[in-house]
Amino acid sequence: YYTSAYSLTNAIAIQYGSIKISYLQLQQCIDQLSDYMLSKYSADHRPVLVLSERHWLLPVILLALWKIGKIYC
């Protein structure tokens, strides 16, 4: 993922209706959310439940969880 994200920084990674998020913007969102999650939940070893309607933020949330080792299945 990281290799393709850095080589395609301006390419569209997520398109949801009129919302378009580039790979660079996606990576920035993932980094910001994963940093926040680590600051709040780093000592918590319980699984994370994600319940969401279809939304452009869902891939961001799942990738941020994956980045900090809270694998979503």
PDB file of N, CA, C and O in Angstrom:
ATOM      1  N   TYR A   1       0.819  -1.196   0.000  1.00  0.00           N
ATOM      2  CA  TYR A   1       0.000   0.000   0.000  1.00  0.00           C
ATOM      3  C   TYR A   1       0.862   1.259   0.000  1.00  0.00           C
ATOM      4  O   TYR A   1       0.627   2.168  -0.767  1.00  0.00           O
ATOM      5  N   TYR A   2       1.847   1.322   0.894  1.00  0.00           N
ATOM      6  CA  TYR A   2       2.648   2.543   0.999  1.00  0.00           C
ATOM      7  C   TYR A   2       3.397   2.847  -0.284  1.00  0.00           C
ATOM      8  O   TYR A   2       3.489   3.991  -0.695  1.00  0.00           O
ATOM      9  N   THR A   3       3.938   1.827  -0.938  1.00  0.00           N
ATOM     10  CA  THR A   3       4.674   2.053  -2.179  1.00  0.00           C
ATOM     11  C   THR A   3       3.773   2.665  -3.232  1.00  0.00           C
ATOM     12  O   THR A   3       4.125   3.658  -3.867  1.00  0.00           O
ATOM     13  N   SER A   4       2.587   2.106  -3.409  1.00  0.00           N
ATOM     14  CA  SER A   4       1.687   2.646  -4.420  1.00  0.00           C
ATOM     15  C   SER A   4       1.149   4.014  -4.013  1.00  0.00           C
ATOM     16  O   SER A   4       0.945   4.877  -4.852  1.00  0.00           O
ATOM     17  N   ALA A   5       0.940   4.241  -2.733  1.00  0.00           N
ATOM     18  CA  ALA A   5       0.426   5.527  -2.278  1.00  0.00           C
ATOM     19  C   ALA A   5       1.418   6.644  -2.551  1.00  0.00           C
ATOM     20  O   ALA A   5       1.043   7.736  -2.966  1.00  0.00           O
ATOM     21  N   TYR A   6       2.688   6.387  -2.327  1.00  0.00           N
ATOM     22  CA  TYR A   6       3.688   7.433  -2.546  1.00  0.00           C
ATOM     23  C   TYR A   6       3.954   7.676  -4.023  1.00  0.00           C
ATOM     24  O   TYR A   6       4.304   8.773  -4.415  1.00  0.00           O
ATOM     25  N   SER A   7       3.772   6.679  -4.859  1.00  0.00           N
ATOM     26  CA  SER A   7       4.003   6.885  -6.287  1.00  0.00           C
ATOM     27  C   SER A   7       2.784   7.499  -6.977  1.00  0.00           C
ATOM     28  O   SER A   7       2.897   8.012  -8.081  1.00  0.00           O
ATOM     29  N   LEU A   8       1.628   7.465  -6.335  1.00  0.00           N
ATOM     30  CA  LEU A   8       0.396   7.988  -6.920  1.00  0.00           C
ATOM     31  C   LEU A   8      -0.227   9.067  -6.031  1.00  0.00           C
ATOM     32  O   LEU A   8      -1.449   9.114  -5.878  1.00  0.00           O
ATOM     33  N   THR A   9       0.576   9.951  -5.472  1.00  0.00           N
ATOM     34  CA  THR A   9       0.078  10.884  -4.456  1.00  0.00           C
ATOM     35  C   THR A   9      -1.119  11.712  -4.905  1.00  0.00           C
ATOM     36  O   THR A   9      -1.995  12.016  -4.099  1.00  0.00           O
ATOM     37  N   ASN A  10      -1.184  12.080  -6.169  1.00  0.00           N
ATOM     38  CA  ASN A  10      -2.292  12.918  -6.631  1.00  0.00           C
ATOM     39  C   ASN A  10      -3.436  12.128  -7.249  1.00  0.00           C
ATOM     40  O   ASN A  10      -4.476  12.699  -7.573  1.00  0.00           O
ATOM     41  N   ALA A  11      -3.257  10.833  -7.416  1.00  0.00           N
ATOM     42  CA  ALA A  11      -4.319  10.002  -7.982  1.00  0.00           C
ATOM     43  C   ALA A  11      -5.451   9.846  -6.959  1.00  0.00           C
ATOM     44  O   ALA A  11      -5.239   9.945  -5.756  1.00  0.00           O
ATOM     45  N   ILE A  12      -6.641   9.615  -7.447  1.00  0.00           N
ATOM     46  CA  ILE A  12      -7.808   9.447  -6.584  1.00  0.00           C
ATOM     47  C   ILE A  12      -7.796   8.064  -5.948  1.00  0.00           C
ATOM     48  O   ILE A  12      -7.764   7.051  -6.633  1.00  0.00           O
ATOM     49  N   ALA A  13      -7.812   8.043  -4.628  1.00  0.00           N
ATOM     50  CA  ALA A  13      -7.832   6.788  -3.877  1.00  0.00           C
ATOM     51  C   ALA A  13      -9.263   6.401  -3.508  1.00  0.00           C
ATOM     52  O   ALA A  13      -9.630   5.234  -3.523  1.00  0.00           O
ATOM     53  N   ILE A  14     -10.065   7.397  -3.150  1.00  0.00           N
ATOM     54  CA  ILE A  14     -11.449   7.172  -2.733  1.00  0.00           C
ATOM     55  C   ILE A  14     -12.325   8.191  -3.430  1.00  0.00           C
ATOM     56  O   ILE A  14     -12.033   9.387  -3.410  1.00  0.00           O
ATOM     57  N   GLN A  15     -13.386   7.705  -4.039  1.00  0.00           N
ATOM     58  CA  GLN A  15     -14.397   8.594  -4.590  1.00  0.00           C
ATOM     59  C   GLN A  15     -15.741   8.132  -4.066  1.00  0.00           C
ATOM     60  O   GLN A  15     -16.131   6.983  -4.240  1.00  0.00           O
ATOM     61  N   TYR A  16     -16.424   9.028  -3.407  1.00  0.00           N
ATOM     62  CA  TYR A  16     -17.726   8.730  -2.822  1.00  0.00           C
ATOM     63  C   TYR A  16     -18.645   9.900  -3.144  1.00  0.00           C
ATOM     64  O   TYR A  16     -18.556  10.965  -2.534  1.00  0.00           O
ATOM     65  N   GLY A  17     -19.488   9.727  -4.133  1.00  0.00           N
ATOM     66  CA  GLY A  17     -20.326  10.836  -4.590  1.00  0.00           C
ATOM     67  C   GLY A  17     -19.444  11.937  -5.139  1.00  0.00           C
ATOM     68  O   GLY A  17     -18.602  11.703  -5.993  1.00  0.00           O
ATOM     69  N   SER A  18     -19.593  13.127  -4.613  1.00  0.00           N
ATOM     70  CA  SER A  18     -18.782  14.254  -5.083  1.00  0.00           C
ATOM     71  C   SER A  18     -17.455  14.379  -4.326  1.00  0.00           C
ATOM     72  O   SER A  18     -16.634  15.224  -4.657  1.00  0.00           O
ATOM     73  N   ILE A  19     -17.246  13.539  -3.322  1.00  0.00           N
ATOM     74  CA  ILE A  19     -16.013  13.590  -2.525  1.00  0.00           C
ATOM     75  C   ILE A  19     -14.920  12.796  -3.234  1.00  0.00           C
ATOM     76  O   ILE A  19     -15.123  11.639  -3.607  1.00  0.00           O
ATOM     77  N   LYS A  20     -13.770  13.425  -3.413  1.00  0.00           N
ATOM     78  CA  LYS A  20     -12.614  12.756  -4.010  1.00  0.00           C
ATOM     79  C   LYS A  20     -11.423  12.944  -3.081  1.00  0.00           C
ATOM     80  O   LYS A  20     -11.077  14.070  -2.727  1.00  0.00           O
ATOM     81  N   ILE A  21     -10.798  11.842  -2.685  1.00  0.00           N
ATOM     82  CA  ILE A  21      -9.662  11.859  -1.765  1.00  0.00           C
ATOM     83  C   ILE A  21      -8.464  11.260  -2.489  1.00  0.00           C
ATOM     84  O   ILE A  21      -8.528  10.127  -2.976  1.00  0.00           O
ATOM     85  N   SER A  22      -7.376  12.011  -2.549  1.00  0.00           N
ATOM     86  CA  SER A  22      -6.163  11.509  -3.199  1.00  0.00           C
ATOM     87  C   SER A  22      -5.440  10.542  -2.260  1.00  0.00           C
ATOM     88  O   SER A  22      -5.720  10.476  -1.058  1.00  0.00           O
ATOM     89  N   TYR A  23      -4.473   9.820  -2.808  1.00  0.00           N
ATOM     90  CA  TYR A  23      -3.683   8.909  -1.979  1.00  0.00           C
ATOM     91  C   TYR A  23      -2.922   9.678  -0.907  1.00  0.00           C
ATOM     92  O   TYR A  23      -2.784   9.204   0.227  1.00  0.00           O
ATOM     93  N   LEU A  24      -2.426  10.868  -1.234  1.00  0.00           N
ATOM     94  CA  LEU A  24      -1.719  11.677  -0.249  1.00  0.00           C
ATOM     95  C   LEU A  24      -2.663  12.098   0.876  1.00  0.00           C
ATOM     96  O   LEU A  24      -2.321  11.978   2.058  1.00  0.00           O
ATOM     97  N   GLN A  25      -3.860  12.564   0.533  1.00  0.00           N
ATOM     98  CA  GLN A  25      -4.836  12.939   1.547  1.00  0.00           C
ATOM     99  C   GLN A  25      -5.254  11.732   2.388  1.00  0.00           C
ATOM    100  O   GLN A  25      -5.413  11.842   3.608  1.00  0.00           O
ATOM    101  N   LEU A  26      -5.411  10.594   1.730  1.00  0.00           N
ATOM    102  CA  LEU A  26      -5.762   9.363   2.439  1.00  0.00           C
ATOM    103  C   LEU A  26      -4.686   9.015   3.451  1.00  0.00           C
ATOM    104  O   LEU A  26      -4.983   8.716   4.605  1.00  0.00           O
ATOM    105  N   GLN A  27      -3.432   9.074   3.038  1.00  0.00           N
ATOM    106  CA  GLN A  27      -2.329   8.749   3.939  1.00  0.00           C
ATOM    107  C   GLN A  27      -2.285   9.720   5.119  1.00  0.00           C
ATOM    108  O   GLN A  27      -2.055   9.310   6.256  1.00  0.00           O
ATOM    109  N   GLN A  28      -2.530  10.992   4.860  1.00  0.00           N
ATOM    110  CA  GLN A  28      -2.540  11.983   5.942  1.00  0.00           C
ATOM    111  C   GLN A  28      -3.666  11.709   6.937  1.00  0.00           C
ATOM    112  O   GLN A  28      -3.467  11.810   8.148  1.00  0.00           O
ATOM    113  N   CYS A  29      -4.835  11.348   6.428  1.00  0.00           N
ATOM    114  CA  CYS A  29      -5.971  11.003   7.306  1.00  0.00           C
ATOM    115  C   CYS A  29      -5.662   9.767   8.141  1.00  0.00           C
ATOM    116  O   CYS A  29      -5.949   9.729   9.342  1.00  0.00           O
ATOM    117  N   ILE A  30      -5.085   8.759   7.504  1.00  0.00           N
ATOM    118  CA  ILE A  30      -4.731   7.515   8.207  1.00  0.00           C
ATOM    119  C   ILE A  30      -3.717   7.807   9.303  1.00  0.00           C
ATOM    120  O   ILE A  30      -3.857   7.337  10.436  1.00  0.00           O
ATOM    121  N   ASP A  31      -2.677   8.580   8.983  1.00  0.00           N
ATOM    122  CA  ASP A  31      -1.648   8.905   9.971  1.00  0.00           C
ATOM    123  C   ASP A  31      -2.227   9.671  11.152  1.00  0.00           C
ATOM    124  O   ASP A  31      -1.935   9.365  12.308  1.00  0.00           O
ATOM    125  N   GLN A  32      -3.078  10.649  10.876  1.00  0.00           N
ATOM    126  CA  GLN A  32      -3.674  11.455  11.942  1.00  0.00           C
ATOM    127  C   GLN A  32      -4.581  10.602  12.832  1.00  0.00           C
ATOM    128  O   GLN A  32      -4.502  10.684  14.064  1.00  0.00           O
ATOM    129  N   LEU A  33      -5.410   9.789  12.227  1.00  0.00           N
ATOM    130  CA  LEU A  33      -6.328   8.957  13.014  1.00  0.00           C
ATOM    131  C   LEU A  33      -5.583   7.888  13.798  1.00  0.00           C
ATOM    132  O   LEU A  33      -5.892   7.640  14.972  1.00  0.00           O
ATOM    133  N   SER A  34      -4.593   7.254  13.189  1.00  0.00           N
ATOM    134  CA  SER A  34      -3.851   6.211  13.907  1.00  0.00           C
ATOM    135  C   SER A  34      -3.051   6.815  15.070  1.00  0.00           C
ATOM    136  O   SER A  34      -2.962   6.197  16.135  1.00  0.00           O
ATOM    137  N   ASP A  35      -2.493   8.007  14.908  1.00  0.00           N
ATOM    138  CA  ASP A  35      -1.798   8.678  16.014  1.00  0.00           C
ATOM    139  C   ASP A  35      -2.762   8.966  17.164  1.00  0.00           C
ATOM    140  O   ASP A  35      -2.434   8.763  18.337  1.00  0.00           O
ATOM    141  N   TYR A  36      -3.966   9.429  16.819  1.00  0.00           N
ATOM    142  CA  TYR A  36      -4.974   9.689  17.845  1.00  0.00           C
ATOM    143  C   TYR A  36      -5.361   8.400  18.571  1.00  0.00           C
ATOM    144  O   TYR A  36      -5.435   8.372  19.801  1.00  0.00           O
ATOM    145  N   MET A  37      -5.605   7.342  17.806  1.00  0.00           N
ATOM    146  CA  MET A  37      -5.993   6.070  18.413  1.00  0.00           C
ATOM    147  C   MET A  37      -4.903   5.547  19.342  1.00  0.00           C
ATOM    148  O   MET A  37      -5.194   5.034  20.427  1.00  0.00           O
ATOM    149  N   LEU A  38      -3.654   5.656  18.922  1.00  0.00           N
ATOM    150  CA  LEU A  38      -2.552   5.195  19.767  1.00  0.00           C
ATOM    151  C   LEU A  38      -2.464   6.006  21.053  1.00  0.00           C
ATOM    152  O   LEU A  38      -2.174   5.448  22.119  1.00  0.00           O
ATOM    153  N   SER A  39      -2.707   7.295  20.976  1.00  0.00           N
ATOM    154  CA  SER A  39      -2.631   8.128  22.176  1.00  0.00           C
ATOM    155  C   SER A  39      -3.752   7.800  23.160  1.00  0.00           C
ATOM    156  O   SER A  39      -3.584   7.946  24.373  1.00  0.00           O
ATOM    157  N   LYS A  40      -4.881   7.355  22.663  1.00  0.00           N
ATOM    158  CA  LYS A  40      -6.031   7.060  23.529  1.00  0.00           C
ATOM    159  C   LYS A  40      -6.122   5.601  23.961  1.00  0.00           C
ATOM    160  O   LYS A  40      -6.575   5.304  25.052  1.00  0.00           O
ATOM    161  N   TYR A  41      -5.713   4.681  23.079  1.00  0.00           N
ATOM    162  CA  TYR A  41      -6.004   3.266  23.308  1.00  0.00           C
ATOM    163  C   TYR A  41      -4.793   2.354  23.208  1.00  0.00           C
ATOM    164  O   TYR A  41      -4.944   1.159  23.006  1.00  0.00           O
ATOM    165  N   SER A  42      -3.585   2.870  23.389  1.00  0.00           N
ATOM    166  CA  SER A  42      -2.398   2.039  23.185  1.00  0.00           C
ATOM    167  C   SER A  42      -2.300   0.895  24.193  1.00  0.00           C
ATOM    168  O   SER A  42      -1.807  -0.178  23.865  1.00  0.00           O
ATOM    169  N   ALA A  43      -2.760   1.097  25.418  1.00  0.00           N
ATOM    170  CA  ALA A  43      -2.666   0.043  26.430  1.00  0.00           C
ATOM    171  C   ALA A  43      -3.849  -0.919  26.387  1.00  0.00           C
ATOM    172  O   ALA A  43      -3.834  -1.952  27.037  1.00  0.00           O
ATOM    173  N   ASP A  44      -4.835  -0.588  25.594  1.00  0.00           N
ATOM    174  CA  ASP A  44      -6.044  -1.411  25.507  1.00  0.00           C
ATOM    175  C   ASP A  44      -5.838  -2.493  24.456  1.00  0.00           C
ATOM    176  O   ASP A  44      -5.632  -2.204  23.289  1.00  0.00           O
ATOM    177  N   HIS A  45      -5.902  -3.755  24.875  1.00  0.00           N
ATOM    178  CA  HIS A  45      -5.651  -4.866  23.957  1.00  0.00           C
ATOM    179  C   HIS A  45      -6.932  -5.543  23.481  1.00  0.00           C
ATOM    180  O   HIS A  45      -6.879  -6.605  22.876  1.00  0.00           O
ATOM    181  N   ARG A  46      -8.055  -4.920  23.770  1.00  0.00           N
ATOM    182  CA  ARG A  46      -9.318  -5.487  23.315  1.00  0.00           C
ATOM    183  C   ARG A  46      -9.514  -5.211  21.828  1.00  0.00           C
ATOM    184  O   ARG A  46      -8.995  -4.239  21.288  1.00  0.00           O
ATOM    185  N   PRO A  47     -10.284  -6.062  21.156  1.00  0.00           N
ATOM    186  CA  PRO A  47     -10.577  -5.809  19.742  1.00  0.00           C
ATOM    187  C   PRO A  47     -11.428  -4.552  19.582  1.00  0.00           C
ATOM    188  O   PRO A  47     -12.088  -4.112  20.513  1.00  0.00           O
ATOM    189  N   VAL A  48     -11.396  -4.016  18.388  1.00  0.00           N
ATOM    190  CA  VAL A  48     -12.167  -2.812  18.076  1.00  0.00           C
ATOM    191  C   VAL A  48     -13.323  -3.202  17.159  1.00  0.00           C
ATOM    192  O   VAL A  48     -13.119  -3.883  16.156  1.00  0.00           O
ATOM    193  N   LEU A  49     -14.501  -2.787  17.514  1.00  0.00           N
ATOM    194  CA  LEU A  49     -15.681  -3.040  16.700  1.00  0.00           C
ATOM    195  C   LEU A  49     -15.979  -1.789  15.891  1.00  0.00           C
ATOM    196  O   LEU A  49     -16.017  -0.679  16.432  1.00  0.00           O
ATOM    197  N   VAL A  50     -16.162  -1.959  14.605  1.00  0.00           N
ATOM    198  CA  VAL A  50     -16.511  -0.843  13.737  1.00  0.00           C
ATOM    199  C   VAL A  50     -17.893  -1.116  13.167  1.00  0.00           C
ATOM    200  O   VAL A  50     -18.107  -2.123  12.499  1.00  0.00           O
ATOM    201  N   LEU A  51     -18.807  -0.231  13.451  1.00  0.00           N
ATOM    202  CA  LEU A  51     -20.163  -0.333  12.936  1.00  0.00           C
ATOM    203  C   LEU A  51     -20.440   0.959  12.182  1.00  0.00           C
ATOM    204  O   LEU A  51     -20.422   2.036  12.763  1.00  0.00           O
ATOM    205  N   SER A  52     -20.656   0.836  10.874  1.00  0.00           N
ATOM    206  CA  SER A  52     -20.777   2.041  10.062  1.00  0.00           C
ATOM    207  C   SER A  52     -21.666   1.796   8.861  1.00  0.00           C
ATOM    208  O   SER A  52     -21.716   0.700   8.320  1.00  0.00           O
ATOM    209  N   GLU A  53     -22.338   2.854   8.470  1.00  0.00           N
ATOM    210  CA  GLU A  53     -23.012   2.847   7.185  1.00  0.00           C
ATOM    211  C   GLU A  53     -21.944   3.086   6.121  1.00  0.00           C
ATOM    212  O   GLU A  53     -20.795   3.399   6.441  1.00  0.00           O
ATOM    213  N   ARG A  54     -22.309   2.958   4.860  1.00  0.00           N
ATOM    214  CA  ARG A  54     -21.363   3.276   3.793  1.00  0.00           C
ATOM    215  C   ARG A  54     -20.972   4.737   3.894  1.00  0.00           C
ATOM    216  O   ARG A  54     -21.829   5.623   3.930  1.00  0.00           O
ATOM    217  N   HIS A  55     -19.686   4.973   3.983  1.00  0.00           N
ATOM    218  CA  HIS A  55     -19.176   6.327   4.138  1.00  0.00           C
ATOM    219  C   HIS A  55     -17.741   6.353   3.649  1.00  0.00           C
ATOM    220  O   HIS A  55     -17.027   5.359   3.772  1.00  0.00           O
ATOM    221  N   TRP A  56     -17.293   7.495   3.151  1.00  0.00           N
ATOM    222  CA  TRP A  56     -15.926   7.566   2.635  1.00  0.00           C
ATOM    223  C   TRP A  56     -14.889   7.409   3.740  1.00  0.00           C
ATOM    224  O   TRP A  56     -13.755   7.045   3.476  1.00  0.00           O
ATOM    225  N   LEU A  57     -15.253   7.639   4.995  1.00  0.00           N
ATOM    226  CA  LEU A  57     -14.307   7.500   6.097  1.00  0.00           C
ATOM    227  C   LEU A  57     -14.048   6.054   6.504  1.00  0.00           C
ATOM    228  O   LEU A  57     -13.068   5.771   7.186  1.00  0.00           O
ATOM    229  N   LEU A  58     -14.904   5.136   6.115  1.00  0.00           N
ATOM    230  CA  LEU A  58     -14.735   3.744   6.539  1.00  0.00           C
ATOM    231  C   LEU A  58     -13.380   3.161   6.133  1.00  0.00           C
ATOM    232  O   LEU A  58     -12.707   2.565   6.975  1.00  0.00           O
ATOM    233  N   PRO A  59     -12.921   3.319   4.892  1.00  0.00           N
ATOM    234  CA  PRO A  59     -11.579   2.798   4.567  1.00  0.00           C
ATOM    235  C   PRO A  59     -10.474   3.464   5.389  1.00  0.00           C
ATOM    236  O   PRO A  59      -9.493   2.809   5.754  1.00  0.00           O
ATOM    237  N   VAL A  60     -10.636   4.735   5.713  1.00  0.00           N
ATOM    238  CA  VAL A  60      -9.654   5.438   6.545  1.00  0.00           C
ATOM    239  C   VAL A  60      -9.592   4.792   7.925  1.00  0.00           C
ATOM    240  O   VAL A  60      -8.511   4.508   8.453  1.00  0.00           O
ATOM    241  N   ILE A  61     -10.745   4.551   8.505  1.00  0.00           N
ATOM    242  CA  ILE A  61     -10.811   3.939   9.832  1.00  0.00           C
ATOM    243  C   ILE A  61     -10.187   2.548   9.825  1.00  0.00           C
ATOM    244  O   ILE A  61      -9.376   2.209  10.691  1.00  0.00           O
ATOM    245  N   LEU A  62     -10.546   1.734   8.842  1.00  0.00           N
ATOM    246  CA  LEU A  62     -10.024   0.373   8.785  1.00  0.00           C
ATOM    247  C   LEU A  62      -8.515   0.353   8.563  1.00  0.00           C
ATOM    248  O   LEU A  62      -7.799  -0.436   9.191  1.00  0.00           O
ATOM    249  N   LEU A  63      -8.006   1.214   7.700  1.00  0.00           N
ATOM    250  CA  LEU A  63      -6.563   1.265   7.457  1.00  0.00           C
ATOM    251  C   LEU A  63      -5.812   1.813   8.672  1.00  0.00           C
ATOM    252  O   LEU A  63      -4.701   1.359   8.978  1.00  0.00           O
ATOM    253  N   ALA A  64      -6.399   2.763   9.392  1.00  0.00           N
ATOM    254  CA  ALA A  64      -5.764   3.268  10.613  1.00  0.00           C
ATOM    255  C   ALA A  64      -5.703   2.184  11.679  1.00  0.00           C
ATOM    256  O   ALA A  64      -4.684   2.032  12.372  1.00  0.00           O
ATOM    257  N   LEU A  65      -6.773   1.403  11.814  1.00  0.00           N
ATOM    258  CA  LEU A  65      -6.764   0.287  12.761  1.00  0.00           C
ATOM    259  C   LEU A  65      -5.707  -0.739  12.383  1.00  0.00           C
ATOM    260  O   LEU A  65      -4.992  -1.265  13.242  1.00  0.00           O
ATOM    261  N   TRP A  66      -5.611  -1.035  11.121  1.00  0.00           N
ATOM    262  CA  TRP A  66      -4.608  -1.983  10.635  1.00  0.00           C
ATOM    263  C   TRP A  66      -3.203  -1.465  10.930  1.00  0.00           C
ATOM    264  O   TRP A  66      -2.330  -2.205  11.362  1.00  0.00           O
ATOM    265  N   LYS A  67      -2.994  -0.172  10.739  1.00  0.00           N
ATOM    266  CA  LYS A  67      -1.677   0.428  10.959  1.00  0.00           C
ATOM    267  C   LYS A  67      -1.220   0.282  12.415  1.00  0.00           C
ATOM    268  O   LYS A  67      -0.040   0.065  12.673  1.00  0.00           O
ATOM    269  N   ILE A  68      -2.140   0.394  13.369  1.00  0.00           N
ATOM    270  CA  ILE A  68      -1.753   0.296  14.778  1.00  0.00           C
ATOM    271  C   ILE A  68      -1.877  -1.131  15.317  1.00  0.00           C
ATOM    272  O   ILE A  68      -1.694  -1.361  16.510  1.00  0.00           O
ATOM    273  N   GLY A  69      -2.159  -2.075  14.448  1.00  0.00           N
ATOM    274  CA  GLY A  69      -2.186  -3.468  14.868  1.00  0.00           C
ATOM    275  C   GLY A  69      -3.518  -3.952  15.403  1.00  0.00           C
ATOM    276  O   GLY A  69      -3.601  -5.023  15.974  1.00  0.00           O
ATOM    277  N   LYS A  70      -4.537  -3.174  15.245  1.00  0.00           N
ATOM    278  CA  LYS A  70      -5.892  -3.590  15.640  1.00  0.00           C
ATOM    279  C   LYS A  70      -6.576  -4.108  14.385  1.00  0.00           C
ATOM    280  O   LYS A  70      -7.392  -3.436  13.781  1.00  0.00           O
ATOM    281  N   ILE A  71      -6.213  -5.290  13.997  1.00  0.00           N
ATOM    282  CA  ILE A  71      -6.683  -5.851  12.732  1.00  0.00           C
ATOM    283  C   ILE A  71      -8.193  -6.000  12.775  1.00  0.00           C
ATOM    284  O   ILE A  71      -8.783  -6.492  13.722  1.00  0.00           O
ATOM    285  N   TYR A  72      -8.810  -5.577  11.684  1.00  0.00           N
ATOM    286  CA  TYR A  72     -10.256  -5.673  11.517  1.00  0.00           C
ATOM    287  C   TYR A  72     -10.558  -6.900  10.676  1.00  0.00           C
ATOM    288  O   TYR A  72      -9.962  -7.097   9.625  1.00  0.00           O
ATOM    289  N   CYS A  73     -11.451  -7.755  11.152  1.00  0.00           N
ATOM    290  CA  CYS A  73     -11.817  -8.961  10.393  1.00  0.00           C
ATOM    291  C   CYS A  73     -13.306  -8.972  10.128  1.00  0.00           C
ATOM    292  O   CYS A  73     -14.078  -8.579  10.909  1.00  0.00           O
TER     293      CYS A  73
END
